PDB file of C-alpha atoms in Angstrom:
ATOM      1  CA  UNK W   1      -8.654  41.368  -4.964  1.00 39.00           C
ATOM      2  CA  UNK W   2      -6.850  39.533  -1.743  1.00 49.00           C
ATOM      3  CA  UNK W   3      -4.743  42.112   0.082  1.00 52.00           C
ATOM      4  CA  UNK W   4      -0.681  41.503  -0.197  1.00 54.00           C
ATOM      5  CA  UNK W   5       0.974  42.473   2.994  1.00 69.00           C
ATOM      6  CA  UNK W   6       4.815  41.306   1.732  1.00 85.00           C
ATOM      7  CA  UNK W   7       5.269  39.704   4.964  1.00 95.00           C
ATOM      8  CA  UNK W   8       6.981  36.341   4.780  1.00 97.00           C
ATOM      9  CA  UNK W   9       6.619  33.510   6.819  1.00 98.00           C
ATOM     10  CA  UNK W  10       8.617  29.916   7.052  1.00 98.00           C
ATOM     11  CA  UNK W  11       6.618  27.044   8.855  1.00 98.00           C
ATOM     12  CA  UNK W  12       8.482  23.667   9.443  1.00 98.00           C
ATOM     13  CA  UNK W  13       6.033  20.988   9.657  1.00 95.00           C
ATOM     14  CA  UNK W  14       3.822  22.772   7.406  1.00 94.00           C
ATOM     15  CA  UNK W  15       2.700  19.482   5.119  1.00 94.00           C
ATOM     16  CA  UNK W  16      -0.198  18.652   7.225  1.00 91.00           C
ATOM     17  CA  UNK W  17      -2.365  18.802  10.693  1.00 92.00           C
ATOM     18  CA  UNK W  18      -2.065  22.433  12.321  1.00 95.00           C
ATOM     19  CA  UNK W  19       0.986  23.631   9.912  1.00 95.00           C
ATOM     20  CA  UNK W  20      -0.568  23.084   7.023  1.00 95.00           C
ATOM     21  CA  UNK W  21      -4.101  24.715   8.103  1.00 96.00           C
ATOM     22  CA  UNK W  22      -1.606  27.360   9.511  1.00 97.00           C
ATOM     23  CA  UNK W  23       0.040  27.912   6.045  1.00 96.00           C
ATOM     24  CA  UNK W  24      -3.995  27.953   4.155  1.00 96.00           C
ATOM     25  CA  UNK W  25      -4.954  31.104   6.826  1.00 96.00           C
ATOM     26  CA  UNK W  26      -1.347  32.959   6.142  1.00 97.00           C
ATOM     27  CA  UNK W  27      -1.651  32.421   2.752  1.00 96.00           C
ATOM     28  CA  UNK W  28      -5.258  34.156   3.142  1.00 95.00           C
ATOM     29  CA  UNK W  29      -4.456  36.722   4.649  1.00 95.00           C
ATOM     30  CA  UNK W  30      -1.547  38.222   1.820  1.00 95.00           C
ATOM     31  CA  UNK W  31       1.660  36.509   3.707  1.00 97.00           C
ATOM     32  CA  UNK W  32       4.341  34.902   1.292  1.00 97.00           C
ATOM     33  CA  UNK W  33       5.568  31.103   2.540  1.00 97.00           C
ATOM     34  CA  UNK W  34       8.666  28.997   2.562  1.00 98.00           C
ATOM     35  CA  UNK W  35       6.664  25.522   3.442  1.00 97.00           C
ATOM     36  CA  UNK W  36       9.218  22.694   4.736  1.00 97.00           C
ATOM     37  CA  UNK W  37       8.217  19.192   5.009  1.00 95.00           C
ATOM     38  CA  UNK W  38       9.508  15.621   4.843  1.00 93.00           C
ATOM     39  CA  UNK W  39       6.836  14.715   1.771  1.00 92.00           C
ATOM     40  CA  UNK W  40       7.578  15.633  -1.484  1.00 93.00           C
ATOM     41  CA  UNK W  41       4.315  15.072  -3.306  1.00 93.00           C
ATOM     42  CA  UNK W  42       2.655  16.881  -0.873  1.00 93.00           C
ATOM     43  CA  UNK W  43       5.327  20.033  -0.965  1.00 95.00           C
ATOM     44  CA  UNK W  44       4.708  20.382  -4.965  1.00 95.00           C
ATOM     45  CA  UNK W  45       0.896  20.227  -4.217  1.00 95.00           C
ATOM     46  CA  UNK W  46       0.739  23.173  -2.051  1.00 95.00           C
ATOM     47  CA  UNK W  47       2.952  25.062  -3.984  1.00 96.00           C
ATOM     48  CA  UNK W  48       0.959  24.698  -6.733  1.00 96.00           C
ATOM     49  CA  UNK W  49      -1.857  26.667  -5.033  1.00 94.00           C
ATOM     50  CA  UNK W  50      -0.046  29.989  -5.389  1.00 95.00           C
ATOM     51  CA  UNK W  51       2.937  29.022  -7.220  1.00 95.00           C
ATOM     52  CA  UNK W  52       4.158  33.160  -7.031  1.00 95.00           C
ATOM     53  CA  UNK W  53       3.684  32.943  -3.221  1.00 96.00           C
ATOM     54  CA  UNK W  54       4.951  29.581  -1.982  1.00 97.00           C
ATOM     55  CA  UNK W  55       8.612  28.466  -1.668  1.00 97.00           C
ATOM     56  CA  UNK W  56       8.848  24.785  -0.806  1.00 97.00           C
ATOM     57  CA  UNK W  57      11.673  22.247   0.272  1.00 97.00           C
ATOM     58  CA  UNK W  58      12.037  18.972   1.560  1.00 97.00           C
ATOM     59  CA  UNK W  59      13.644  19.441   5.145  1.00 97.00           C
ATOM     60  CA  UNK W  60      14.232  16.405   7.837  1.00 97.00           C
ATOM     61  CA  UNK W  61      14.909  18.548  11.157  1.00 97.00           C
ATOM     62  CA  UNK W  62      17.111  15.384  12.331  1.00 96.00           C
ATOM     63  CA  UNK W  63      19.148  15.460   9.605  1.00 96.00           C
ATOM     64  CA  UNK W  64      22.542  17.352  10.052  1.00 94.00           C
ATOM     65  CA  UNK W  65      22.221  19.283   7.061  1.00 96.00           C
ATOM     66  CA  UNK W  66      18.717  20.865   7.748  1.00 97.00           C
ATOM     67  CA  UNK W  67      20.203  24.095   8.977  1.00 98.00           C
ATOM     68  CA  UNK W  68      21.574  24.549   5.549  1.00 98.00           C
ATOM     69  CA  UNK W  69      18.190  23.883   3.519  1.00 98.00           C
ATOM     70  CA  UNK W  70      16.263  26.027   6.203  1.00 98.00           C
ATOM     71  CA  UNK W  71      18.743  29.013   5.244  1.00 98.00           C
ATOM     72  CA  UNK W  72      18.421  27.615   1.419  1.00 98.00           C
ATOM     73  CA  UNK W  73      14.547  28.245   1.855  1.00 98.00           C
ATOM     74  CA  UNK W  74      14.573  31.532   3.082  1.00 98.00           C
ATOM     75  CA  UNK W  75      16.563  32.759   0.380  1.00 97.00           C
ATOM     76  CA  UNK W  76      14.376  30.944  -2.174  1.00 97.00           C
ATOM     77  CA  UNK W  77      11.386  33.397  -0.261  1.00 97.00           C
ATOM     78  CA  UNK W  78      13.569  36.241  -0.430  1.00 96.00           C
ATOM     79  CA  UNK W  79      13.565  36.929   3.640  1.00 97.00           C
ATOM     80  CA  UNK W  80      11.543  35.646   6.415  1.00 98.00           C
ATOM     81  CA  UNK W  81       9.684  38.104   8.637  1.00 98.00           C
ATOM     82  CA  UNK W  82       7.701  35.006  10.984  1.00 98.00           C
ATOM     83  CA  UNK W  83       9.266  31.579  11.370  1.00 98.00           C
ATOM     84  CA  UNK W  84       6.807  28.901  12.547  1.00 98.00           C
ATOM     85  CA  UNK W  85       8.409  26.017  14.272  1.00 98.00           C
ATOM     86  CA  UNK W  86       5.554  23.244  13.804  1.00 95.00           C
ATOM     87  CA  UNK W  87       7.546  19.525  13.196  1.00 93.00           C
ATOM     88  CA  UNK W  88       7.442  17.338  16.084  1.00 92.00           C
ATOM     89  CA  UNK W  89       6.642  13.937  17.356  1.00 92.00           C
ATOM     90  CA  UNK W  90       4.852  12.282  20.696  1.00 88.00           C
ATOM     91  CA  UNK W  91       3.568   8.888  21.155  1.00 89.00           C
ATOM     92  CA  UNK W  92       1.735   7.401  24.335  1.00 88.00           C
ATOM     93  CA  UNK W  93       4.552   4.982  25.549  1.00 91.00           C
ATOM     94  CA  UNK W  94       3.353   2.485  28.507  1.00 90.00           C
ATOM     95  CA  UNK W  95       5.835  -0.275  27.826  1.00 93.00           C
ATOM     96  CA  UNK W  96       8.113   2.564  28.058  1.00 94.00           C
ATOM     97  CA  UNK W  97      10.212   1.226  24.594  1.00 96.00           C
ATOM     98  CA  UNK W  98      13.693   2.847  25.023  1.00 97.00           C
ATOM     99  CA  UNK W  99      14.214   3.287  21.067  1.00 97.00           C
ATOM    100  CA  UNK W 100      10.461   5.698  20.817  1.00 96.00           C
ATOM    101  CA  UNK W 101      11.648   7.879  23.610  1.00 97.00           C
ATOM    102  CA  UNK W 102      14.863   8.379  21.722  1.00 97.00           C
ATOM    103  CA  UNK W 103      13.224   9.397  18.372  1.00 97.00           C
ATOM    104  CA  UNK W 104      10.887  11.492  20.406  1.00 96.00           C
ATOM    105  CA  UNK W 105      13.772  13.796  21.595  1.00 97.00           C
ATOM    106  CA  UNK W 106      15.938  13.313  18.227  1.00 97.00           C
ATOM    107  CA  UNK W 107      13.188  15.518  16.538  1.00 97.00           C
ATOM    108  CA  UNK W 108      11.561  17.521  19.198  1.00 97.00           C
ATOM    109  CA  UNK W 109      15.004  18.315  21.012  1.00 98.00           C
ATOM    110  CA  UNK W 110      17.754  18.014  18.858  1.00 97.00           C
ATOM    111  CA  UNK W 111      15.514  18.748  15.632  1.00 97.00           C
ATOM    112  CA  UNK W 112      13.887  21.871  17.745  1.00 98.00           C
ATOM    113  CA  UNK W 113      17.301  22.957  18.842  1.00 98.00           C
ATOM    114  CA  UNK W 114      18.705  22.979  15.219  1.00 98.00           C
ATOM    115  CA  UNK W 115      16.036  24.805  13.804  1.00 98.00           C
ATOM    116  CA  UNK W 116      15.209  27.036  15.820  1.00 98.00           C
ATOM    117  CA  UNK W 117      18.425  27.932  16.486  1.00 98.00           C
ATOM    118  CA  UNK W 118      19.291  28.756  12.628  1.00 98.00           C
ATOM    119  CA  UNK W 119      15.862  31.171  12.485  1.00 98.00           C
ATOM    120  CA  UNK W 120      17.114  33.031  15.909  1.00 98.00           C
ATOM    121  CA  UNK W 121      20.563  33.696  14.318  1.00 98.00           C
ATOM    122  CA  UNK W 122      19.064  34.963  11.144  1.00 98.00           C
ATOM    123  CA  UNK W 123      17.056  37.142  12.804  1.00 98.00           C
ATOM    124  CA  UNK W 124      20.239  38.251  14.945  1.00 97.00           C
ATOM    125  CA  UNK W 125      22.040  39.142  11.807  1.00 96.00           C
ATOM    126  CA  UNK W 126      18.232  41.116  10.398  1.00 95.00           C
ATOM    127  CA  UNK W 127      17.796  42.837  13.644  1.00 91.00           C
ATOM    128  CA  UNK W 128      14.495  41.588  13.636  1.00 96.00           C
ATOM    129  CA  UNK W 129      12.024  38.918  13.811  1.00 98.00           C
ATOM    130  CA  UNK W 130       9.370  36.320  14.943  1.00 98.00           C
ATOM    131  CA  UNK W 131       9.975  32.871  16.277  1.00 98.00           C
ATOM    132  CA  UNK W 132       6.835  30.805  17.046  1.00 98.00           C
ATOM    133  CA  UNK W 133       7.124  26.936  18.209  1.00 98.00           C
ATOM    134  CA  UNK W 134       3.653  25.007  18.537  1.00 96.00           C
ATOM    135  CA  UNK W 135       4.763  22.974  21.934  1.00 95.00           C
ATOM    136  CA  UNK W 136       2.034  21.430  24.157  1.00 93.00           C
ATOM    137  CA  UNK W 137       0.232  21.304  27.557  1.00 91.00           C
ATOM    138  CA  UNK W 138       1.891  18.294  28.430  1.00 89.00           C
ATOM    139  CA  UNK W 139       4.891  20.609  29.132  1.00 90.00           C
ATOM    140  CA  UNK W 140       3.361  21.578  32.297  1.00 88.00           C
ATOM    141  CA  UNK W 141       3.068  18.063  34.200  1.00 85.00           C
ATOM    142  CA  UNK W 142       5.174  14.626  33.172  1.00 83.00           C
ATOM    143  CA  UNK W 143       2.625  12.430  31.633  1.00 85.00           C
ATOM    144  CA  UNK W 144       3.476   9.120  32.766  1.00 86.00           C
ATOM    145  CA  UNK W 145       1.901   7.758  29.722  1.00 88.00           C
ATOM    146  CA  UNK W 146       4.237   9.638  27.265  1.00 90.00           C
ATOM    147  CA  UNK W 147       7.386  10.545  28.887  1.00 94.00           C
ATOM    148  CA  UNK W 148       9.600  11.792  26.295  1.00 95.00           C
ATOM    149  CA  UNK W 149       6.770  13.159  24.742  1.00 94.00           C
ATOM    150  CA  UNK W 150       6.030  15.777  28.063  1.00 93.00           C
ATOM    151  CA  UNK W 151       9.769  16.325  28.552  1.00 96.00           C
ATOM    152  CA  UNK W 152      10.388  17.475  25.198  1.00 97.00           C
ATOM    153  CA  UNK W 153       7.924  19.951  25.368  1.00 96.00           C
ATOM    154  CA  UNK W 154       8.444  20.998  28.669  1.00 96.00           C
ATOM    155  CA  UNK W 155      12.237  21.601  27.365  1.00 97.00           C
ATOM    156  CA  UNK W 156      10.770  24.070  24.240  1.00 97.00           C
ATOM    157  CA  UNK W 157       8.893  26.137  26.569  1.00 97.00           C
ATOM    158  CA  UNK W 158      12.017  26.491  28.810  1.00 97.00           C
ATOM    159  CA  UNK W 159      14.306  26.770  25.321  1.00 98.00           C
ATOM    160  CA  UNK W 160      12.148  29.829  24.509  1.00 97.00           C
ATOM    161  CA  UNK W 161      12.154  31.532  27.699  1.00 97.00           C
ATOM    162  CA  UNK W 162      15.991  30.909  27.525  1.00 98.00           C
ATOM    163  CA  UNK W 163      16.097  32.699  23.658  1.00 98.00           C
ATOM    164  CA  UNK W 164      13.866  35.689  24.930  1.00 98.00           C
ATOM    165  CA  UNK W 165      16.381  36.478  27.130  1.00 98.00           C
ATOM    166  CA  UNK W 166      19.178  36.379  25.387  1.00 98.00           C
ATOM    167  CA  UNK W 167      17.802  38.116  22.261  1.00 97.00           C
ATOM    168  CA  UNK W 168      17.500  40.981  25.302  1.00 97.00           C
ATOM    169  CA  UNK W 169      21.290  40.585  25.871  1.00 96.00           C
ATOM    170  CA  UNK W 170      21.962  40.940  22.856  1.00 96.00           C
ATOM    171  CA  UNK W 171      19.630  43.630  21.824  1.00 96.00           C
ATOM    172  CA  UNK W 172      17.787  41.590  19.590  1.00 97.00           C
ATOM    173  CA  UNK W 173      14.288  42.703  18.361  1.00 97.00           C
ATOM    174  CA  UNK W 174      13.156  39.122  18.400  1.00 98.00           C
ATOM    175  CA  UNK W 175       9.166  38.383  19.378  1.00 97.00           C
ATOM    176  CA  UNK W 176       8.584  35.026  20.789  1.00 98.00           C
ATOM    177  CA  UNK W 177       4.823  33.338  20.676  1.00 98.00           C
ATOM    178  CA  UNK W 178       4.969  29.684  22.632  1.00 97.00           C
ATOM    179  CA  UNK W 179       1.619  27.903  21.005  1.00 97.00           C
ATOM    180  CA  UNK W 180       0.452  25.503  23.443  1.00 95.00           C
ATOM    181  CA  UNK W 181      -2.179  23.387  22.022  1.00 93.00           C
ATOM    182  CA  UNK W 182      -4.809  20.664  23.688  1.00 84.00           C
ATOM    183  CA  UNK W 183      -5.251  17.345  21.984  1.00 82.00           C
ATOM    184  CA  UNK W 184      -5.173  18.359  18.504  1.00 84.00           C
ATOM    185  CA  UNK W 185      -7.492  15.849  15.789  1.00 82.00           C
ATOM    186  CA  UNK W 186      -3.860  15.527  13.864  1.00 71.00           C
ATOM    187  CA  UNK W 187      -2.145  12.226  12.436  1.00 62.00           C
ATOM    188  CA  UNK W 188      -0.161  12.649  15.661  1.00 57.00           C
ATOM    189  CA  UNK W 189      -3.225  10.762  17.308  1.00 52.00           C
ATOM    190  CA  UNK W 190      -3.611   9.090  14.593  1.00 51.00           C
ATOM    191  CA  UNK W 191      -3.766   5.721  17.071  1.00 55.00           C
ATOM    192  CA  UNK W 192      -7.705   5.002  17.276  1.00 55.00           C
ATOM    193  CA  UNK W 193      -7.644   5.784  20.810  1.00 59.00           C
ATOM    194  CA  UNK W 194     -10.356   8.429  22.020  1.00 63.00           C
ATOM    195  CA  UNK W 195      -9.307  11.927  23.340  1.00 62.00           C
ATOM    196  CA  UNK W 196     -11.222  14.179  25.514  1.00 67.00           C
ATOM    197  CA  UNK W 197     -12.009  18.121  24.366  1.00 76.00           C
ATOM    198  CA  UNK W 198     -10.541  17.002  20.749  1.00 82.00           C
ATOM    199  CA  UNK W 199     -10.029  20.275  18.552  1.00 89.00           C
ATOM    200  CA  UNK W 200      -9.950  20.290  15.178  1.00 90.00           C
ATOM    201  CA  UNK W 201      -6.789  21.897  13.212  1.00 92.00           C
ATOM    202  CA  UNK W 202      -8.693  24.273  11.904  1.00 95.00           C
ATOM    203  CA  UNK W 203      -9.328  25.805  14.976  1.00 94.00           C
ATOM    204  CA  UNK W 204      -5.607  25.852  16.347  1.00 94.00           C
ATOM    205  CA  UNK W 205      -4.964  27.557  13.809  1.00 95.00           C
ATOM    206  CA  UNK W 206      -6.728  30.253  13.491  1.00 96.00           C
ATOM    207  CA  UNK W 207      -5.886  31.105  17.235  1.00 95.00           C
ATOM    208  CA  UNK W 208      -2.350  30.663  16.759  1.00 97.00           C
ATOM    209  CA  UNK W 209      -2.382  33.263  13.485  1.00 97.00           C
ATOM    210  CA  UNK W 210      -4.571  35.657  15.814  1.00 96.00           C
ATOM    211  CA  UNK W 211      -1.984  34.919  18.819  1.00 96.00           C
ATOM    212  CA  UNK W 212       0.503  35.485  16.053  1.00 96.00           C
ATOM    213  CA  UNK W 213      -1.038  38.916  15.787  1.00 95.00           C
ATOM    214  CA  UNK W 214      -1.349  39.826  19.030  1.00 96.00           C
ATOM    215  CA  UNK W 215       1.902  39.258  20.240  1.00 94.00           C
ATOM    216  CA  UNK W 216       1.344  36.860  22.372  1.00 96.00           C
ATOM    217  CA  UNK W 217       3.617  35.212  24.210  1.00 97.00           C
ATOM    218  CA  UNK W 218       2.378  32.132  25.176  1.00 96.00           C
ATOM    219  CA  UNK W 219      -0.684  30.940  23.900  1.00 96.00           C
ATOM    220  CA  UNK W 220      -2.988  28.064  25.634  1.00 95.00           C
ATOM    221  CA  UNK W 221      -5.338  27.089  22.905  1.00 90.00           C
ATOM    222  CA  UNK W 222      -8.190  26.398  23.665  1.00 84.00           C
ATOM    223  CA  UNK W 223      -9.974  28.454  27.086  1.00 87.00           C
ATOM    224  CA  UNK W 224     -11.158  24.543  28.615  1.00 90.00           C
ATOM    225  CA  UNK W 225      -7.132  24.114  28.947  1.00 87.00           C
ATOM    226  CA  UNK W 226      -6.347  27.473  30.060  1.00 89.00           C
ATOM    227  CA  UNK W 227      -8.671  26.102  32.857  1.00 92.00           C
ATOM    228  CA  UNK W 228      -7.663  22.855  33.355  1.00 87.00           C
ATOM    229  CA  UNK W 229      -3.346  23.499  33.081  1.00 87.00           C
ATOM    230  CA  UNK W 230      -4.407  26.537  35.507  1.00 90.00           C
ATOM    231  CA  UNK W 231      -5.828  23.446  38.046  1.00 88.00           C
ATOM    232  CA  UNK W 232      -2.804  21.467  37.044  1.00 83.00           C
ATOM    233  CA  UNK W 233      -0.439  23.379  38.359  1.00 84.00           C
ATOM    234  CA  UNK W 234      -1.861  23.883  41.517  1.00 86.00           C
ATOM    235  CA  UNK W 235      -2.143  19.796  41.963  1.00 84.00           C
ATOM    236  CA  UNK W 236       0.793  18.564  44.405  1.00 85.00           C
ATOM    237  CA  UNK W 237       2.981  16.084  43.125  1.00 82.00           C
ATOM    238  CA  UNK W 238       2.374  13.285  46.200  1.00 84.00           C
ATOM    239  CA  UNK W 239      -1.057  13.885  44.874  1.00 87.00           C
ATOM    240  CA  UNK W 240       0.046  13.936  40.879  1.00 74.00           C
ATOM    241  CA  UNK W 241       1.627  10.737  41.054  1.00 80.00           C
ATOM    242  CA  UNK W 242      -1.350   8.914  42.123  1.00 77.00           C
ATOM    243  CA  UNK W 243      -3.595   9.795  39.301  1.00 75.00           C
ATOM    244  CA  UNK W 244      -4.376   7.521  36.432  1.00 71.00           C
ATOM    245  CA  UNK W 245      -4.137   9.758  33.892  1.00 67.00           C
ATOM    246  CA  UNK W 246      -4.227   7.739  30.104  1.00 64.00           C
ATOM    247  CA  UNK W 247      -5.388   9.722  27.150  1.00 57.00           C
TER     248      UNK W 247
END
């Protein structure tokens, strides 16, 4: 008989790559879902897995109205205990096109902002709460290959830190978990190029539910890029600069 906890959980993004293997371990271990997502096929076939469980609903972060169906969802759950910020965008961008940097930071500013934003002021109004964002490593140095791609991550894990502490001013009970992942074997990569110390989904997440459950509060998966972001940051930027860094 699997164990039922009653905890509920909301992950954005949570269609496919390291939301969707997220959702499989939650739903393991007894947690209900509300699963957002831009495919609607794909949203009916997951809920069909545990159709008592799983709350679905198509939500497009960019759009203006995704606030709305995020609180919509949540209802439809009955409450949200963890909310799992997961959608987001990067491409490798040498010719540096203008209109791919832009769509980069429409979703993973502008789309981040909104949501997350909506699931901190529920959790204001509850008392209580959870807010995890999957970000990146290439938050910690600009990645002349992907430029938007770095910057917009680097701007969630400054977002968060900038949410912790008002939650404090405000006497929030609000938990924060920054997930920041390696090269992940997602669609996101999805360009036939090869990556070095490629993990597979699977693996994220089950160290971002055990993160999850450990409180952590920020979460370098796996321990080759705890090594190599800890060398990063000690790597000058006269030096930085210089490097030829590609995939």
């Amino acid at each position: 008989m699997k164990r039922v906890n009653n905890k509920r959980a909301v992950i954005i993004g949570g269609t496919s790559g390291i939301g969707y293997e997220t959702a499989l371990r939650l739903l393991k271990k007894g947690w209900r879902l509300g699963i957002a997502g831009r495919r609607t096929g794909k949203l009916r076939e997951i809920q069909a897995m545990a159709p008592d469980r799983i709350a679905v609903r198509r939500i497009d972060i960019c759009q203006e109205n995704a606030a709305d169906e995020l609180l919509g969802l949540i209802s439809d759950l009955g409450g949200m205990d963890l909310f799992i910020q997961c959608a987001g965008i990067g491409y490798q961008n040498l010719p540096l096109n203008t209109e791919t940097e832009l769509d980069t930071v429409a979703t993973n500013v502008e789309g981040f902002v909104r949501m997350v934003d909506t699931a901190f002021h529920y959790f204001g109004q509850q008392g209580k709460g959870h807010i995890c964002v999957i970000s990146s490593i290439a938050g910690t140095k600009g990645l002349g290959v992907a430029p938007a791609y770095s910057a917009t991550k680097r701007f969630q894990n400054i977002y968060i830190d900038c949410l912790e502490q008002l939650a404090h001013l405000r006497r929030y009970r609000i938990r924060f978990t920054d997930v920041r992942p390696g090269f992940v074997a997602t669609d996101l990569l999805g360009d036939e190029k090869r990556y070095p110390m490629l993990m597979s989904p699977e693996k994220v997440a089950r160290h971002i539910v055990s993160g999850i459950k450990r409180r952590k509060r920020v979460l370098v998966i796996d321990w080759r890029y705890r090594i190599l972001v800890f060398f990063w940051r000690l790597i000058p930027r006269r030096i930085w600069r210089m490097l030829p860094i590609h995939n």
